[in-house]
CSV table of N, CA, C and O in Angstrom, one decimal:
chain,number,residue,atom,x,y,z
A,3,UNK,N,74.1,177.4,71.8
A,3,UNK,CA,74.7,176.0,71.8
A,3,UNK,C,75.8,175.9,72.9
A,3,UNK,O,76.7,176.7,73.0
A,4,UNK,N,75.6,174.8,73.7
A,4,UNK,CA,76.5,174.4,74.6
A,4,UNK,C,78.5,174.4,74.3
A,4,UNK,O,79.1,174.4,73.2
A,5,UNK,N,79.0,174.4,75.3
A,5,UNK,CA,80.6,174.7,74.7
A,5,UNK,C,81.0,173.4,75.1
A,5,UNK,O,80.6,172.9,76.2
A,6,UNK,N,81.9,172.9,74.0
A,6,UNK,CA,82.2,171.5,74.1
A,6,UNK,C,82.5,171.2,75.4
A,6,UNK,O,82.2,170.0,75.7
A,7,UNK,N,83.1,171.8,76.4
A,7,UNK,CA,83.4,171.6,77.7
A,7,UNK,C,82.1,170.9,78.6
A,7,UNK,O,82.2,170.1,79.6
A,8,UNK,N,80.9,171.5,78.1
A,8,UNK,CA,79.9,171.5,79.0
A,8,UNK,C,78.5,170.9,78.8
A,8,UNK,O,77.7,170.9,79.8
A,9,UNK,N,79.7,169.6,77.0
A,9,UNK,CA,78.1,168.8,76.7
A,9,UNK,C,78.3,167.7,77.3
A,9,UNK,O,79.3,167.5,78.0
A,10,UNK,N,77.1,166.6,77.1
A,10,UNK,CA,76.6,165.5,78.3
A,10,UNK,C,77.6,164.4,77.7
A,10,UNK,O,77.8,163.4,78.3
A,11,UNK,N,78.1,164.7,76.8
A,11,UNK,CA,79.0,163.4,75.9
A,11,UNK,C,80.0,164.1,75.3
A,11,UNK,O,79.9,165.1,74.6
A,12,UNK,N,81.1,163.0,75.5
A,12,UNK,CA,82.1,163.6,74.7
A,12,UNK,C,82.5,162.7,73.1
A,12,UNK,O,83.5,162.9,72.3
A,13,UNK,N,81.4,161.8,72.8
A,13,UNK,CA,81.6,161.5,71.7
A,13,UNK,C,82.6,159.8,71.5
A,13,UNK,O,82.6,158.9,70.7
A,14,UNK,N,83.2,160.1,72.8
A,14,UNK,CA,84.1,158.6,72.7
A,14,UNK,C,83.2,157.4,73.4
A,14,UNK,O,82.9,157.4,74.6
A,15,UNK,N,82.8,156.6,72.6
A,15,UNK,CA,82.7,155.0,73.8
A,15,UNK,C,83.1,154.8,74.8
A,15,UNK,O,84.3,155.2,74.6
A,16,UNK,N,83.2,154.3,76.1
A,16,UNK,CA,83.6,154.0,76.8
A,16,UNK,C,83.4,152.3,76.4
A,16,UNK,O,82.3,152.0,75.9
A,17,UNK,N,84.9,150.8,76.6
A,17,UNK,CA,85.1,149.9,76.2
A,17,UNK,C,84.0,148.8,76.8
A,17,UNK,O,84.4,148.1,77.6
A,18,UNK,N,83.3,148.7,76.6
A,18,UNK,CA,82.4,147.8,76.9
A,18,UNK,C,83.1,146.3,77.9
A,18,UNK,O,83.8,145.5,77.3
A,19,UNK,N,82.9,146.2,79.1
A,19,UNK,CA,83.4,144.8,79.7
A,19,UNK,C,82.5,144.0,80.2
A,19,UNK,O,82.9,143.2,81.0
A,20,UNK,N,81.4,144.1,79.8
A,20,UNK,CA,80.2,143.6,80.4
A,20,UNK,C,78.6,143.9,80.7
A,20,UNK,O,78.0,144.9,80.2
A,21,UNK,N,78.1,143.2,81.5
A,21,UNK,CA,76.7,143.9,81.3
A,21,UNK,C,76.5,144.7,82.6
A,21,UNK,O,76.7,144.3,83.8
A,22,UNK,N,75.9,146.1,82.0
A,22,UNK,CA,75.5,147.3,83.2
A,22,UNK,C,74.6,146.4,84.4
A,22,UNK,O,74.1,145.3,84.4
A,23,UNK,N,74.7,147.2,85.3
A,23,UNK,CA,73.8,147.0,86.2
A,23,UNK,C,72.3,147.7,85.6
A,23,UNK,O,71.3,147.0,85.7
A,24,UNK,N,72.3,148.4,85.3
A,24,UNK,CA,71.0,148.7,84.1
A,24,UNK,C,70.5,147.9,83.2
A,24,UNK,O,69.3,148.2,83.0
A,25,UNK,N,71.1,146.9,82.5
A,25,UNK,CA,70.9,146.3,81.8
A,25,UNK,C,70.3,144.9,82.2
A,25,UNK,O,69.4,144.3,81.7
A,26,UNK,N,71.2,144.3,83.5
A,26,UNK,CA,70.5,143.8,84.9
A,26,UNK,C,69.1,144.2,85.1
A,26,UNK,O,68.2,143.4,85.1
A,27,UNK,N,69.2,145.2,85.3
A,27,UNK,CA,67.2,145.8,86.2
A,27,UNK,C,66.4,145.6,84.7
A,27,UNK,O,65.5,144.8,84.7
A,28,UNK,N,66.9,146.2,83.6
A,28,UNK,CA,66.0,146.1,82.5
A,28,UNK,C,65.8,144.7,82.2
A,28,UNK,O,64.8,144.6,81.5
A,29,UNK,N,66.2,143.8,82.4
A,29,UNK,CA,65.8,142.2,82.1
A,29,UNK,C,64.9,141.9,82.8
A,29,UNK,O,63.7,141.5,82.5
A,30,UNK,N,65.4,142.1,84.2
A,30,UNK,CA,64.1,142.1,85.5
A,30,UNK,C,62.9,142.6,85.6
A,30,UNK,O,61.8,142.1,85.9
A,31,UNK,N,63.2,143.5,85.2
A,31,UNK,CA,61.3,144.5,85.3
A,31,UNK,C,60.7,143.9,83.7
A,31,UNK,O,59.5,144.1,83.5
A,32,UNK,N,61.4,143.3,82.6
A,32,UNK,CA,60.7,142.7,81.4
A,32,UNK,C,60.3,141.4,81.7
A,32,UNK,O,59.7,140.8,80.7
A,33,UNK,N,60.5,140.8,82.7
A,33,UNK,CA,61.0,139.5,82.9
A,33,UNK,C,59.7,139.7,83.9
A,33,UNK,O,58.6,139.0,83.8
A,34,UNK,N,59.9,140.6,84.9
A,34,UNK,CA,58.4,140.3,85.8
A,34,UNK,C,57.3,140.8,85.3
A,34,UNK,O,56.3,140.7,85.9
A,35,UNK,N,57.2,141.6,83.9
A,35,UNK,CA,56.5,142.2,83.6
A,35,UNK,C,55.3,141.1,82.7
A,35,UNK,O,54.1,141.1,82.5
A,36,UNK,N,56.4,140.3,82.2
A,36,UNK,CA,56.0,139.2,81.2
A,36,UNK,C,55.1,138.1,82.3
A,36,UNK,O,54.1,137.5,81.8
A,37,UNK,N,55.4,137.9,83.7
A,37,UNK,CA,54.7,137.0,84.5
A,37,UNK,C,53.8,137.6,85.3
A,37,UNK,O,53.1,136.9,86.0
A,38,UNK,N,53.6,138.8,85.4
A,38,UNK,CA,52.3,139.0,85.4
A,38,UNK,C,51.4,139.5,84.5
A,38,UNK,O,50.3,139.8,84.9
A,39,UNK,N,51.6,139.6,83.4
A,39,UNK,CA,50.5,139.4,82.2
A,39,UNK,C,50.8,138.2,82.1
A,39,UNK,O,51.8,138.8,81.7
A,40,UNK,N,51.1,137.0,82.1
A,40,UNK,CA,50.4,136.0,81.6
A,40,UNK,C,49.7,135.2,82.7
A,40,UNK,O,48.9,134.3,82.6
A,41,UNK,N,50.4,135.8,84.1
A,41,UNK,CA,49.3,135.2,85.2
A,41,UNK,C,47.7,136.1,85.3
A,41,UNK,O,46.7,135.4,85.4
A,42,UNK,N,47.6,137.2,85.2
A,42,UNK,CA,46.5,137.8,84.5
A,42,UNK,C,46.1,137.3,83.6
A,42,UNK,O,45.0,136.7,83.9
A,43,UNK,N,46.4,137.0,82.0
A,43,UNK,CA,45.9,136.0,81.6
A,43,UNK,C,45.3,134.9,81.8
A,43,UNK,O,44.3,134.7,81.0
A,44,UNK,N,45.5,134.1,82.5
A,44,UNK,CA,45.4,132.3,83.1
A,44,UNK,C,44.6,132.8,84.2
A,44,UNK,O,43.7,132.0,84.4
A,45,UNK,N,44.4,133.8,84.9
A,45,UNK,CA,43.2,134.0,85.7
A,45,UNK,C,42.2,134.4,85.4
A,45,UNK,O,41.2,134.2,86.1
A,46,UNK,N,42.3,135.3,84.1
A,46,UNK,CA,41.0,135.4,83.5
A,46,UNK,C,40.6,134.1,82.5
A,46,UNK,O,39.4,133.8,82.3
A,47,UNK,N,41.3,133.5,82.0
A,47,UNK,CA,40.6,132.1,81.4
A,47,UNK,C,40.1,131.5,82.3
A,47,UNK,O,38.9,131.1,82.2
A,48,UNK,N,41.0,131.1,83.8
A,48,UNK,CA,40.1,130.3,85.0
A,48,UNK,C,38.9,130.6,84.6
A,48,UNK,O,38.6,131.5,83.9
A,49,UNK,N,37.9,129.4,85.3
A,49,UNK,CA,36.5,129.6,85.4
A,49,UNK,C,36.4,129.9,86.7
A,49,UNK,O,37.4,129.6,87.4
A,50,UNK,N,35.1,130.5,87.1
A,50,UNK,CA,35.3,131.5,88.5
A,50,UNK,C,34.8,130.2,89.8
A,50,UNK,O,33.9,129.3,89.9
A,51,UNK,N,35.6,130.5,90.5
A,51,UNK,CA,35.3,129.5,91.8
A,51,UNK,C,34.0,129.9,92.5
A,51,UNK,O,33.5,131.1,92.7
A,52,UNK,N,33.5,128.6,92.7
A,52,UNK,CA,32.3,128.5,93.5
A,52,UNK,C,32.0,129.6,95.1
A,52,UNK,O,31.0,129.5,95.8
């Protein structure tokens, strides 16, 4: 077992002031993830061009 010195967390929160830059990219990559499945979708309902 690790010695408290040398675990990944010390257990305290740090105060929240806003939103991560992580939390930023995660909206983005859900957000483009959602427009291209439903432009995939809407291209396979298309009917196929002449």
């Amino acid at each position: 077992m690790p010695l408290p010195a040398l675990a990944a967390h010390t257990g305290a929160a740090a105060e929240r002031t806003g939103f991560a830059p992580s939390d930023v990219a995660l909206f983005l990559v859900a957000a483009a993830g959602l427009w291209i499945a439903r432009r995939a979708l809407r291209a396979r309902r298309r009917p196929p061009r002449d």
